Amino acid sequence: MDYLKGLNPAQQAAVMQTEGPVMIIAGAGSGKTRVITMRVAHLVASGVDAFNILVLTFTNKAAREMRERIMHAVGAEAKNVWMGTFHSVFAKILRVEADKLGYPNNFTIYDTDDSKSVLRAILKEMNLDDKLYQPNFVYNRISAAKNNLISWQEYQQNDQIQADDFSSGRGQLGKIYETYATRCYRAGAMDFDDLLFKTNELLKRYPDVLYKYQNKFKYLMVDEYQDTNFSQYLIVKKLAAINENICVVGDDAQSIYAFRGANIQNILNFEKDYPDLKIFKLEQNYRSTQNIVNVANSIIANNQEQLKKNVFSEKEEGDKIKVMRAFSDNEEGKIVAEGILQERSTKGMKWHDFAILYRTNAQSRSMEEALRKLNIPYKIYGGLSFYQRKEIKDLIAYFRLTINPNDEEAMKRVINYPKRGIGDTSVDRIILAADQNMITPWEVIVNPSKYIDGRSSAQVSVFATMIQAFAVITKNQSAYDAALHIAQHSGLLKDLYEDKSVEGLNRYENIQELLNGIKEFSEREDIEDKSLAVFMQDVALLTNDDKDNKPDADTVSLMTIHSAKGLEFPHVFVVGLEENLFPSQMSLNSRTDLEEERRLFYVAVTRAESKLTISYATSRFKFGTLISCEPSRFLDEIDARYLELDFTAKPAPSSSSFFDDERNAWSKRGDTFSKPRPATTAPVKTTSILAKAHVPSAGFAPSDTSNLQVGMEVEHERFGFGKVISLEGNKPDIKATIFFKEIGQKQLLLKFAKLRIVM
């Protein structure tokens, strides 16, 4: 029982409750991972067979860390726990049961790029406008349908869906979905959404399979339960139906992935599914200072939908949270960069102790420019990952085709790379012949003379023979030996080696790095099957957190708040706290969306360990135009006792000539951004960030604006009094450009603006 030492009473109680339904509400920094791992260790130590325990996570990294901790606590038995991401665990089950659904056991897993490539080909074949049917939009539409367990047949039969599609001019979406599903099935491929969709289908169509896994997984644990979607929720509910030994762990205050299907109601309503539920709350934050925790609590208290908890910290009170007002987005970048430089030099910190978090990727520009001017090393997270580089995807496509020759996307990628005289026309003929004869493209490739005319037939035959030879090698050799053979004999390694440019050398080194990774995999003692097929399964299921395989360098971290979830840093800068940016403009018309934005701010704040700085700009360039900005409403929700306000940068004047004047001033500034800022004055203390916020007139009530005209004077609840400058668009989407006396010019959508007409 040594593994229970060091747990606080709440953590220990959650670990010891092994039977029946359990929900652990884990506040930020409350030791959630430790509780999950110790609970699994306690189950094993109590005599539960590790084979009967299933632990579902959202990243492979989290699963690896948990397994290592469990092994440290109870030994090698931990290897037998079924632990991994939803996708990796259910891919493992599907490989065993795939034949029931008509798939090969070696099915390919398509990543997002593969799926969009298939969709682009379908749109081209159907002669559809790719501006109306944008591949990203179509992909997201199909993904949303699958996550809600809507098959292509149900999609086409749903009157409401069809009405929405036709009213938007996208009446072919149902047909695209059908063609995409058929194309993937023919290629022996599943996309990421299919791994959940097909698991649900398997458990629904085959009661014996459901019963088999219900009895196998006698104990279930789900991490980050607030991030589950409907498809994941249903699988977990089905698997737990017999034993009901299910434990979910999460924090509703950190539910920030609705845009990709996560449903916060899964955790909010968990008790309705299990009336005998036992609830444990982990409320002690071990990460952040008291002031940071207090700020986070004051923010999230404004949400109506939440599971109440009292998060506290026993660490030192810490610095107050500094709120900085900048003149512009470039000025914001400048004061953040200088703040990092000063903190590092005066407190002996490392660059990697700092993180800059923002709502959108576009905000990184001003931060990057400022950091470069001060020679501060930085790294942007969420960029191109190692496995998304072209040369890596090329070699992996060879691996995929060797393992599953029906993989059409892999075939199209490598059949003429390196060049072997099989051009686009020949590839089109292969695919056309496959469609006409109701066979796979691979069946055409292995019998080219039967289906393809012309001299390309010989080259196609040579290609087929090469892939078949690779398949023999792959079955008889380790992953590394097979991978090296394919890299060499495909001609890919030679092609990259002969490119002596800097880019060519980098690409060659990247291939070497991939082969090094495969060699490490082949030498691991904890894996019995060291084949290339198993390695490829691991690669296909990598999450974003796993794909950057380079060690952490001493650099400042730049990332969106979504990317920062699960991370922590000594000093965090949260930038761009402005209305229409954070919260985003799209969230302002829905309480549900606004509450998710507030949870996103809560996540940003709770990434900080010892110091937190928040900033906003009073003007910002948007689409080449300088616009006036107002502070985010979220700033007003923070208890002023915990704030230190730095308002040394002058706010944007409320004059119509401001933008022209500032363009002129900026053109004359030269290198002023690289010069030291003047010494800051004593911070201003006030009970509100918006000290001059407009107070609505007594009895304020929005008017009927259907007959609003240019020149009329109006009042807005937050922006104050203004005059209508112009109106554009048609009902019901008329936009009004209004010049407000206090904040300058803004454009508002009338149906949402809630204006009072003064005269």
PDB file of C-alpha atoms in Angstrom, residues 48-199:
ATOM      1  CA  VAL A  48      -8.105  -7.584 -10.146  1.00  0.00           C
ATOM      2  CA  ASP A  49      -6.657  -9.163 -13.303  1.00  0.00           C
ATOM      3  CA  ALA A  50      -4.898  -6.433 -15.285  1.00  0.00           C
ATOM      4  CA  PHE A  51      -6.401  -7.900 -18.491  1.00  0.00           C
ATOM      5  CA  ASN A  52      -9.839  -6.889 -17.163  1.00  0.00           C
ATOM      6  CA  ILE A  53      -8.980  -3.182 -16.768  1.00  0.00           C
ATOM      7  CA  LEU A  54      -9.553  -0.653 -19.560  1.00  0.00           C
ATOM      8  CA  VAL A  55      -8.203   2.897 -19.283  1.00  0.00           C
ATOM      9  CA  LEU A  56      -9.111   5.376 -22.027  1.00  0.00           C
ATOM     10  CA  THR A  57      -7.170   8.605 -22.548  1.00  0.00           C
ATOM     11  CA  PHE A  58      -6.973  11.313 -25.195  1.00  0.00           C
ATOM     12  CA  THR A  59      -3.225  11.184 -25.911  1.00  0.00           C
ATOM     13  CA  ASN A  60      -0.710   8.357 -26.225  1.00  0.00           C
ATOM     14  CA  LYS A  61       1.676  10.470 -24.164  1.00  0.00           C
ATOM     15  CA  ALA A  62      -0.734  10.438 -21.213  1.00  0.00           C
ATOM     16  CA  ALA A  63      -1.201   6.665 -21.551  1.00  0.00           C
ATOM     17  CA  ARG A  64       2.568   6.043 -21.572  1.00  0.00           C
ATOM     18  CA  GLU A  65       3.138   8.204 -18.500  1.00  0.00           C
ATOM     19  CA  MET A  66       0.339   6.441 -16.613  1.00  0.00           C
ATOM     20  CA  ARG A  67       1.612   2.973 -17.520  1.00  0.00           C
ATOM     21  CA  GLU A  68       5.130   3.838 -16.335  1.00  0.00           C
ATOM     22  CA  ARG A  69       3.779   5.078 -12.994  1.00  0.00           C
ATOM     23  CA  ILE A  70       1.609   1.982 -12.519  1.00  0.00           C
ATOM     24  CA  MET A  71       4.574  -0.293 -13.297  1.00  0.00           C
ATOM     25  CA  HIS A  72       6.627   1.600 -10.722  1.00  0.00           C
ATOM     26  CA  ALA A  73       3.862   0.995  -8.156  1.00  0.00           C
ATOM     27  CA  VAL A  74       2.879  -2.640  -8.813  1.00  0.00           C
ATOM     28  CA  GLY A  75       5.438  -4.052 -11.251  1.00  0.00           C
ATOM     29  CA  ALA A  76       5.308  -5.715 -14.661  1.00  0.00           C
ATOM     30  CA  GLU A  77       1.657  -6.750 -14.307  1.00  0.00           C
ATOM     31  CA  ALA A  78       0.781  -3.196 -15.415  1.00  0.00           C
ATOM     32  CA  LYS A  79       1.802  -4.152 -18.974  1.00  0.00           C
ATOM     33  CA  ASN A  80      -1.403  -6.174 -19.266  1.00  0.00           C
ATOM     34  CA  VAL A  81      -3.759  -3.258 -18.578  1.00  0.00           C
ATOM     35  CA  TRP A  82      -5.617  -2.188 -21.726  1.00  0.00           C
ATOM     36  CA  MET A  83      -4.579   1.444 -21.783  1.00  0.00           C
ATOM     37  CA  GLY A  84      -4.488   3.977 -24.604  1.00  0.00           C
ATOM     38  CA  THR A  85      -6.417   6.565 -26.535  1.00  0.00           C
ATOM     39  CA  PHE A  86      -9.993   5.879 -27.604  1.00  0.00           C
ATOM     40  CA  HIS A  87      -8.777   5.495 -31.174  1.00  0.00           C
ATOM     41  CA  SER A  88      -5.847   3.192 -30.414  1.00  0.00           C
ATOM     42  CA  VAL A  89      -7.841   0.863 -28.152  1.00  0.00           C
ATOM     43  CA  PHE A  90     -10.756   0.552 -30.542  1.00  0.00           C
ATOM     44  CA  ALA A  91      -8.443   0.184 -33.552  1.00  0.00           C
ATOM     45  CA  LYS A  92      -6.949  -2.784 -31.700  1.00  0.00           C
ATOM     46  CA  ILE A  93     -10.405  -4.303 -31.243  1.00  0.00           C
ATOM     47  CA  LEU A  94     -11.370  -3.593 -34.858  1.00  0.00           C
ATOM     48  CA  ARG A  95      -8.265  -5.352 -36.176  1.00  0.00           C
ATOM     49  CA  VAL A  96      -9.452  -8.486 -34.374  1.00  0.00           C
ATOM     50  CA  GLU A  97     -13.088  -8.139 -35.468  1.00  0.00           C
ATOM     51  CA  ALA A  98     -12.663  -6.345 -38.825  1.00  0.00           C
ATOM     52  CA  ASP A  99     -13.810  -9.258 -40.960  1.00  0.00           C
ATOM     53  CA  LYS A 100     -17.309  -9.007 -39.436  1.00  0.00           C
ATOM     54  CA  LEU A 101     -17.622  -5.557 -40.993  1.00  0.00           C
ATOM     55  CA  GLY A 102     -16.080  -6.607 -44.301  1.00  0.00           C
ATOM     56  CA  TYR A 103     -12.664  -4.983 -43.703  1.00  0.00           C
ATOM     57  CA  PRO A 104      -9.236  -6.633 -43.838  1.00  0.00           C
ATOM     58  CA  ASN A 105      -7.400  -6.963 -40.518  1.00  0.00           C
ATOM     59  CA  ASN A 106      -4.563  -4.881 -41.983  1.00  0.00           C
ATOM     60  CA  PHE A 107      -6.865  -1.959 -42.859  1.00  0.00           C
ATOM     61  CA  THR A 108      -5.202   1.407 -43.385  1.00  0.00           C
ATOM     62  CA  ILE A 109      -6.002   4.336 -41.090  1.00  0.00           C
ATOM     63  CA  TYR A 110      -6.389   7.566 -43.067  1.00  0.00           C
ATOM     64  CA  ASP A 111      -5.234  10.787 -41.465  1.00  0.00           C
ATOM     65  CA  THR A 112      -6.921  14.126 -42.181  1.00  0.00           C
ATOM     66  CA  ASP A 113      -4.746  14.828 -45.230  1.00  0.00           C
ATOM     67  CA  ASP A 114      -5.598  11.435 -46.734  1.00  0.00           C
ATOM     68  CA  SER A 115      -9.318  12.006 -46.183  1.00  0.00           C
ATOM     69  CA  LYS A 116      -9.241  15.451 -47.755  1.00  0.00           C
ATOM     70  CA  SER A 117      -7.280  14.090 -50.713  1.00  0.00           C
ATOM     71  CA  VAL A 118     -10.013  11.497 -51.318  1.00  0.00           C
ATOM     72  CA  LEU A 119     -12.667  14.211 -51.041  1.00  0.00           C
ATOM     73  CA  ARG A 120     -10.856  16.489 -53.507  1.00  0.00           C
ATOM     74  CA  ALA A 121     -10.768  13.643 -56.025  1.00  0.00           C
ATOM     75  CA  ILE A 122     -14.496  12.988 -55.524  1.00  0.00           C
ATOM     76  CA  LEU A 123     -15.371  16.682 -55.947  1.00  0.00           C
ATOM     77  CA  LYS A 124     -13.367  16.746 -59.172  1.00  0.00           C
ATOM     78  CA  GLU A 125     -15.068  13.618 -60.491  1.00  0.00           C
ATOM     79  CA  MET A 126     -18.508  15.057 -59.661  1.00  0.00           C
ATOM     80  CA  ASN A 127     -17.603  18.405 -61.296  1.00  0.00           C
ATOM     81  CA  LEU A 128     -18.578  20.300 -58.144  1.00  0.00           C
ATOM     82  CA  ASP A 129     -17.455  23.837 -57.310  1.00  0.00           C
ATOM     83  CA  ASP A 130     -14.697  23.461 -54.712  1.00  0.00           C
ATOM     84  CA  LYS A 131     -15.470  26.959 -53.440  1.00  0.00           C
ATOM     85  CA  LEU A 132     -19.017  25.952 -52.530  1.00  0.00           C
ATOM     86  CA  TYR A 133     -17.950  22.444 -51.535  1.00  0.00           C
ATOM     87  CA  GLN A 134     -14.684  23.316 -49.828  1.00  0.00           C
ATOM     88  CA  PRO A 135     -12.806  20.116 -48.861  1.00  0.00           C
ATOM     89  CA  ASN A 136     -12.374  21.356 -45.274  1.00  0.00           C
ATOM     90  CA  PHE A 137     -16.089  22.075 -44.968  1.00  0.00           C
ATOM     91  CA  VAL A 138     -17.104  18.736 -46.508  1.00  0.00           C
ATOM     92  CA  TYR A 139     -14.638  16.835 -44.312  1.00  0.00           C
ATOM     93  CA  ASN A 140     -15.942  18.539 -41.153  1.00  0.00           C
ATOM     94  CA  ARG A 141     -19.537  17.870 -42.196  1.00  0.00           C
ATOM     95  CA  ILE A 142     -18.896  14.148 -42.672  1.00  0.00           C
ATOM     96  CA  SER A 143     -16.864  14.010 -39.464  1.00  0.00           C
ATOM     97  CA  ALA A 144     -19.704  15.623 -37.487  1.00  0.00           C
ATOM     98  CA  ALA A 145     -22.173  13.134 -38.956  1.00  0.00           C
ATOM     99  CA  LYS A 146     -20.006  10.165 -37.967  1.00  0.00           C
ATOM    100  CA  ASN A 147     -19.444  11.505 -34.448  1.00  0.00           C
ATOM    101  CA  ASN A 148     -23.225  11.657 -34.098  1.00  0.00           C
ATOM    102  CA  LEU A 149     -23.469   8.111 -35.515  1.00  0.00           C
ATOM    103  CA  ILE A 150     -25.225   9.199 -38.699  1.00  0.00           C
ATOM    104  CA  SER A 151     -24.346   6.875 -41.583  1.00  0.00           C
ATOM    105  CA  TRP A 152     -24.455   8.063 -45.176  1.00  0.00           C
ATOM    106  CA  GLN A 153     -27.763   6.221 -45.600  1.00  0.00           C
ATOM    107  CA  GLU A 154     -29.296   7.999 -42.585  1.00  0.00           C
ATOM    108  CA  TYR A 155     -27.800  11.285 -43.747  1.00  0.00           C
ATOM    109  CA  GLN A 156     -29.591  10.997 -47.091  1.00  0.00           C
ATOM    110  CA  GLN A 157     -32.868   9.958 -45.462  1.00  0.00           C
ATOM    111  CA  ASN A 158     -32.942  12.757 -42.861  1.00  0.00           C
ATOM    112  CA  ASP A 159     -35.392  15.403 -44.101  1.00  0.00           C
ATOM    113  CA  GLN A 160     -33.988  18.165 -41.884  1.00  0.00           C
ATOM    114  CA  ILE A 161     -30.396  17.553 -42.998  1.00  0.00           C
ATOM    115  CA  GLN A 162     -31.447  17.438 -46.637  1.00  0.00           C
ATOM    116  CA  ALA A 163     -33.446  20.661 -46.282  1.00  0.00           C
ATOM    117  CA  ASP A 164     -30.451  22.432 -44.695  1.00  0.00           C
ATOM    118  CA  ASP A 165     -28.086  21.188 -47.422  1.00  0.00           C
ATOM    119  CA  PHE A 166     -30.361  22.217 -50.294  1.00  0.00           C
ATOM    120  CA  SER A 167     -31.117  25.627 -48.753  1.00  0.00           C
ATOM    121  CA  SER A 168     -27.365  26.310 -48.568  1.00  0.00           C
ATOM    122  CA  GLY A 169     -26.880  25.211 -52.183  1.00  0.00           C
ATOM    123  CA  ARG A 170     -24.982  22.095 -51.112  1.00  0.00           C
ATOM    124  CA  GLY A 171     -27.502  19.431 -52.031  1.00  0.00           C
ATOM    125  CA  GLN A 172     -24.798  16.972 -53.118  1.00  0.00           C
ATOM    126  CA  LEU A 173     -23.281  16.510 -49.645  1.00  0.00           C
ATOM    127  CA  GLY A 174     -25.181  13.270 -49.069  1.00  0.00           C
ATOM    128  CA  LYS A 175     -23.880  11.825 -52.337  1.00  0.00           C
ATOM    129  CA  ILE A 176     -20.330  12.949 -51.521  1.00  0.00           C
ATOM    130  CA  TYR A 177     -20.593  11.225 -48.124  1.00  0.00           C
ATOM    131  CA  GLU A 178     -21.794   8.011 -49.795  1.00  0.00           C
ATOM    132  CA  THR A 179     -19.001   8.084 -52.386  1.00  0.00           C
ATOM    133  CA  TYR A 180     -16.374   8.847 -49.729  1.00  0.00           C
ATOM    134  CA  ALA A 181     -17.521   5.954 -47.518  1.00  0.00           C
ATOM    135  CA  THR A 182     -17.573   3.589 -50.513  1.00  0.00           C
ATOM    136  CA  ARG A 183     -14.117   4.732 -51.643  1.00  0.00           C
ATOM    137  CA  CYS A 184     -12.628   4.181 -48.182  1.00  0.00           C
ATOM    138  CA  TYR A 185     -14.247   0.736 -47.924  1.00  0.00           C
ATOM    139  CA  ARG A 186     -12.870  -0.256 -51.326  1.00  0.00           C
ATOM    140  CA  ALA A 187      -9.391   0.854 -50.245  1.00  0.00           C
ATOM    141  CA  GLY A 188      -9.601  -1.164 -47.033  1.00  0.00           C
ATOM    142  CA  ALA A 189      -9.269   2.081 -45.086  1.00  0.00           C
ATOM    143  CA  MET A 190     -10.891   3.755 -42.098  1.00  0.00           C
ATOM    144  CA  ASP A 191     -10.467   7.380 -41.129  1.00  0.00           C
ATOM    145  CA  PHE A 192     -10.122   8.492 -37.497  1.00  0.00           C
ATOM    146  CA  ASP A 193     -13.866   8.982 -37.083  1.00  0.00           C
ATOM    147  CA  ASP A 194     -14.499   5.499 -38.471  1.00  0.00           C
ATOM    148  CA  LEU A 195     -12.528   3.952 -35.612  1.00  0.00           C
ATOM    149  CA  LEU A 196     -15.311   5.085 -33.275  1.00  0.00           C
ATOM    150  CA  PHE A 197     -18.176   4.877 -35.773  1.00  0.00           C
ATOM    151  CA  LYS A 198     -17.301   1.303 -36.788  1.00  0.00           C
ATOM    152  CA  THR A 199     -16.804   0.253 -33.161  1.00  0.00           C
TER     153      THR A 199
END
